[in-house]
Amino acid sequence: MAARVSTPSGIKESEDTGRISTAVRAAKEIAKGEFGSLNGPSFLKMIRPEYPRLARRLGKEGKVLLRLFIDEHGRLVSVEIVEKAGHGFDEAAIDAVKASTFRPAKLNGHSVACKAVLPIRFRLE
């Protein structure tokens, strides 16, 4: 029984990203979005979360929604829980994300910092 990490498509950029004209400005811009699009942030190396033992024993499933801040170098700067699932899922999701590595989002061909929402679903199989 494994945990699955979902990677939804689409990244929503901040409103003024269309007006960026230089790489210097692009590097300072922070995009907002979700994982999975061509120019959005993505996993370089994804560590799958461990299914919490108690949750498995109780037959519990859940979804944790995380907001990640990934800098223009692909480093995870911060992670916060947007939506909790309880039963140990929150901690397992955060531990897995902290152990993972990332590719930064791209804007006009340049790497940019990004705040991205990542849902992590735990399903018993």
mmCIF file of C-alpha atoms in Angstrom:
data_model
loop_
_atom_site.group_PDB
_atom_site.id
_atom_site.type_symbol
_atom_site.label_atom_id
_atom_site.label_comp_id
_atom_site.label_asym_id
_atom_site.label_seq_id
_atom_site.Cartn_x
_atom_site.Cartn_y
_atom_site.Cartn_z
ATOM 1 C CA MET A 1 0.000 0.000 0.000
ATOM 2 C CA ALA A 2 1.750 3.106 -1.240
ATOM 3 C CA ALA A 3 1.072 6.796 -0.989
ATOM 4 C CA ARG A 4 0.510 8.687 -4.203
ATOM 5 C CA VAL A 5 1.606 12.243 -4.844
ATOM 6 C CA SER A 6 -0.600 14.085 -7.279
ATOM 7 C CA THR A 7 0.841 16.642 -9.649
ATOM 8 C CA PRO A 8 -1.964 18.757 -11.115
ATOM 9 C CA SER A 9 -1.461 20.585 -14.375
ATOM 10 C CA GLY A 10 -1.263 24.318 -14.777
ATOM 11 C CA ILE A 11 0.616 27.192 -13.212
ATOM 12 C CA LYS A 12 -0.954 30.525 -12.582
ATOM 13 C CA GLU A 13 1.497 33.379 -12.751
ATOM 14 C CA SER A 14 1.169 36.659 -10.913
ATOM 15 C CA GLU A 15 -0.727 39.417 -12.732
ATOM 16 C CA ASP A 16 2.249 41.548 -13.720
ATOM 17 C CA THR A 17 4.409 38.733 -15.160
ATOM 18 C CA GLY A 18 3.352 39.710 -18.678
ATOM 19 C CA ARG A 19 5.070 43.077 -18.279
ATOM 20 C CA ILE A 20 8.473 41.693 -17.378
ATOM 21 C CA SER A 21 11.037 42.661 -19.980
ATOM 22 C CA THR A 22 14.422 41.717 -18.543
ATOM 23 C CA ALA A 23 16.009 38.684 -16.950
ATOM 24 C CA VAL A 24 16.896 40.765 -13.897
ATOM 25 C CA ARG A 25 13.261 41.669 -13.315
ATOM 26 C CA ALA A 26 12.165 38.085 -14.039
ATOM 27 C CA ALA A 27 14.568 36.735 -11.435
ATOM 28 C CA LYS A 28 12.989 38.996 -8.801
ATOM 29 C CA GLU A 29 9.398 38.142 -9.735
ATOM 30 C CA ILE A 30 7.606 35.475 -7.720
ATOM 31 C CA ALA A 31 5.185 33.390 -9.744
ATOM 32 C CA LYS A 32 2.185 31.689 -8.160
ATOM 33 C CA GLY A 33 0.969 28.346 -9.347
ATOM 34 C CA GLU A 34 0.649 24.606 -9.169
ATOM 35 C CA PHE A 35 2.903 21.760 -10.168
ATOM 36 C CA GLY A 36 2.730 20.065 -13.534
ATOM 37 C CA SER A 37 2.803 22.639 -16.319
ATOM 38 C CA LEU A 38 5.586 23.042 -18.853
ATOM 39 C CA ASN A 39 6.900 26.232 -17.190
ATOM 40 C CA GLY A 40 5.821 25.496 -13.631
ATOM 41 C CA PRO A 41 7.930 24.093 -10.833
ATOM 42 C CA SER A 42 8.434 20.354 -10.843
ATOM 43 C CA PHE A 43 10.153 17.607 -8.936
ATOM 44 C CA LEU A 44 13.749 16.907 -9.833
ATOM 45 C CA LYS A 45 13.731 14.015 -7.362
ATOM 46 C CA MET A 46 10.407 13.203 -5.719
ATOM 47 C CA ILE A 47 10.488 11.358 -2.415
ATOM 48 C CA ARG A 48 7.229 9.523 -1.840
ATOM 49 C CA PRO A 49 5.706 10.011 1.610
ATOM 50 C CA GLU A 50 5.493 7.049 3.949
ATOM 51 C CA TYR A 51 1.952 6.015 4.778
ATOM 52 C CA PRO A 52 1.487 6.539 8.535
ATOM 53 C CA ARG A 53 1.186 3.150 10.291
ATOM 54 C CA LEU A 54 -1.794 4.053 12.439
ATOM 55 C CA ALA A 55 -3.675 5.513 9.471
ATOM 56 C CA ARG A 56 -2.992 2.339 7.486
ATOM 57 C CA ARG A 57 -4.136 0.137 10.358
ATOM 58 C CA LEU A 58 -7.332 2.181 10.760
ATOM 59 C CA GLY A 59 -7.968 2.167 7.001
ATOM 60 C CA LYS A 60 -7.749 5.965 6.784
ATOM 61 C CA GLU A 61 -7.055 7.892 3.587
ATOM 62 C CA GLY A 62 -6.494 11.614 3.217
ATOM 63 C CA LYS A 63 -5.277 14.619 1.274
ATOM 64 C CA VAL A 64 -2.825 17.254 2.482
ATOM 65 C CA LEU A 65 -2.606 20.552 0.618
ATOM 66 C CA LEU A 66 0.790 22.248 0.906
ATOM 67 C CA ARG A 67 2.033 25.652 -0.250
ATOM 68 C CA LEU A 68 5.704 25.568 -1.227
ATOM 69 C CA PHE A 69 8.037 28.480 -1.843
ATOM 70 C CA ILE A 70 10.732 27.343 -4.260
ATOM 71 C CA ASP A 71 13.466 29.837 -5.145
ATOM 72 C CA GLU A 72 14.906 30.468 -8.613
ATOM 73 C CA HIS A 73 17.597 27.819 -7.961
ATOM 74 C CA GLY A 74 15.038 25.117 -7.146
ATOM 75 C CA ARG A 75 15.650 25.224 -3.393
ATOM 76 C CA LEU A 76 12.706 24.718 -1.069
ATOM 77 C CA VAL A 77 12.590 27.892 1.028
ATOM 78 C CA SER A 78 9.436 27.145 3.001
ATOM 79 C CA VAL A 79 6.471 24.815 3.204
ATOM 80 C CA GLU A 80 3.157 25.428 4.937
ATOM 81 C CA ILE A 81 0.027 23.372 5.345
ATOM 82 C CA VAL A 82 -2.979 24.902 3.622
ATOM 83 C CA GLU A 83 -5.334 21.987 4.308
ATOM 84 C CA LYS A 84 -4.708 19.355 7.005
ATOM 85 C CA ALA A 85 -5.660 15.686 6.883
ATOM 86 C CA GLY A 86 -4.626 14.538 10.372
ATOM 87 C CA HIS A 87 -3.764 10.903 11.212
ATOM 88 C CA GLY A 88 -0.037 11.609 10.642
ATOM 89 C CA PHE A 89 -0.553 12.498 6.964
ATOM 90 C CA ASP A 90 0.503 16.142 7.426
ATOM 91 C CA GLU A 91 3.880 15.251 8.921
ATOM 92 C CA ALA A 92 4.516 12.506 6.344
ATOM 93 C CA ALA A 93 3.764 14.912 3.484
ATOM 94 C CA ILE A 94 6.053 17.627 4.854
ATOM 95 C CA ASP A 95 8.896 15.164 5.507
ATOM 96 C CA ALA A 96 8.680 13.848 1.938
ATOM 97 C CA VAL A 97 8.624 17.335 0.405
ATOM 98 C CA LYS A 98 11.612 18.438 2.503
ATOM 99 C CA ALA A 99 13.583 15.398 1.292
ATOM 100 C CA SER A 100 12.682 16.047 -2.372
ATOM 101 C CA THR A 101 14.503 18.299 -4.834
ATOM 102 C CA PHE A 102 12.923 20.646 -7.374
ATOM 103 C CA ARG A 103 13.282 22.383 -10.718
ATOM 104 C CA PRO A 104 12.301 26.043 -10.466
ATOM 105 C CA ALA A 105 9.474 27.619 -12.427
ATOM 106 C CA LYS A 106 10.375 29.355 -15.692
ATOM 107 C CA LEU A 107 9.234 32.731 -16.939
ATOM 108 C CA ASN A 108 10.329 33.985 -20.349
ATOM 109 C CA GLY A 109 12.998 31.280 -20.358
ATOM 110 C CA HIS A 110 14.464 32.327 -16.999
ATOM 111 C CA SER A 111 14.243 30.530 -13.662
ATOM 112 C CA VAL A 112 12.038 32.355 -11.160
ATOM 113 C CA ALA A 113 11.004 31.899 -7.560
ATOM 114 C CA CYS A 114 7.530 30.448 -7.207
ATOM 115 C CA LYS A 115 4.850 29.854 -4.604
ATOM 116 C CA ALA A 116 3.142 26.648 -5.621
ATOM 117 C CA VAL A 117 0.285 24.596 -4.235
ATOM 118 C CA LEU A 118 0.863 20.841 -4.066
ATOM 119 C CA PRO A 119 -1.852 18.369 -3.060
ATOM 120 C CA ILE A 120 -0.580 15.066 -1.675
ATOM 121 C CA ARG A 121 -3.125 12.255 -1.578
ATOM 122 C CA PHE A 122 -2.778 9.179 0.581
ATOM 123 C CA ARG A 123 -4.719 6.188 -0.738
ATOM 124 C CA LEU A 124 -4.700 2.601 0.400
ATOM 125 C CA GLU A 125 -4.223 0.128 -2.420
#
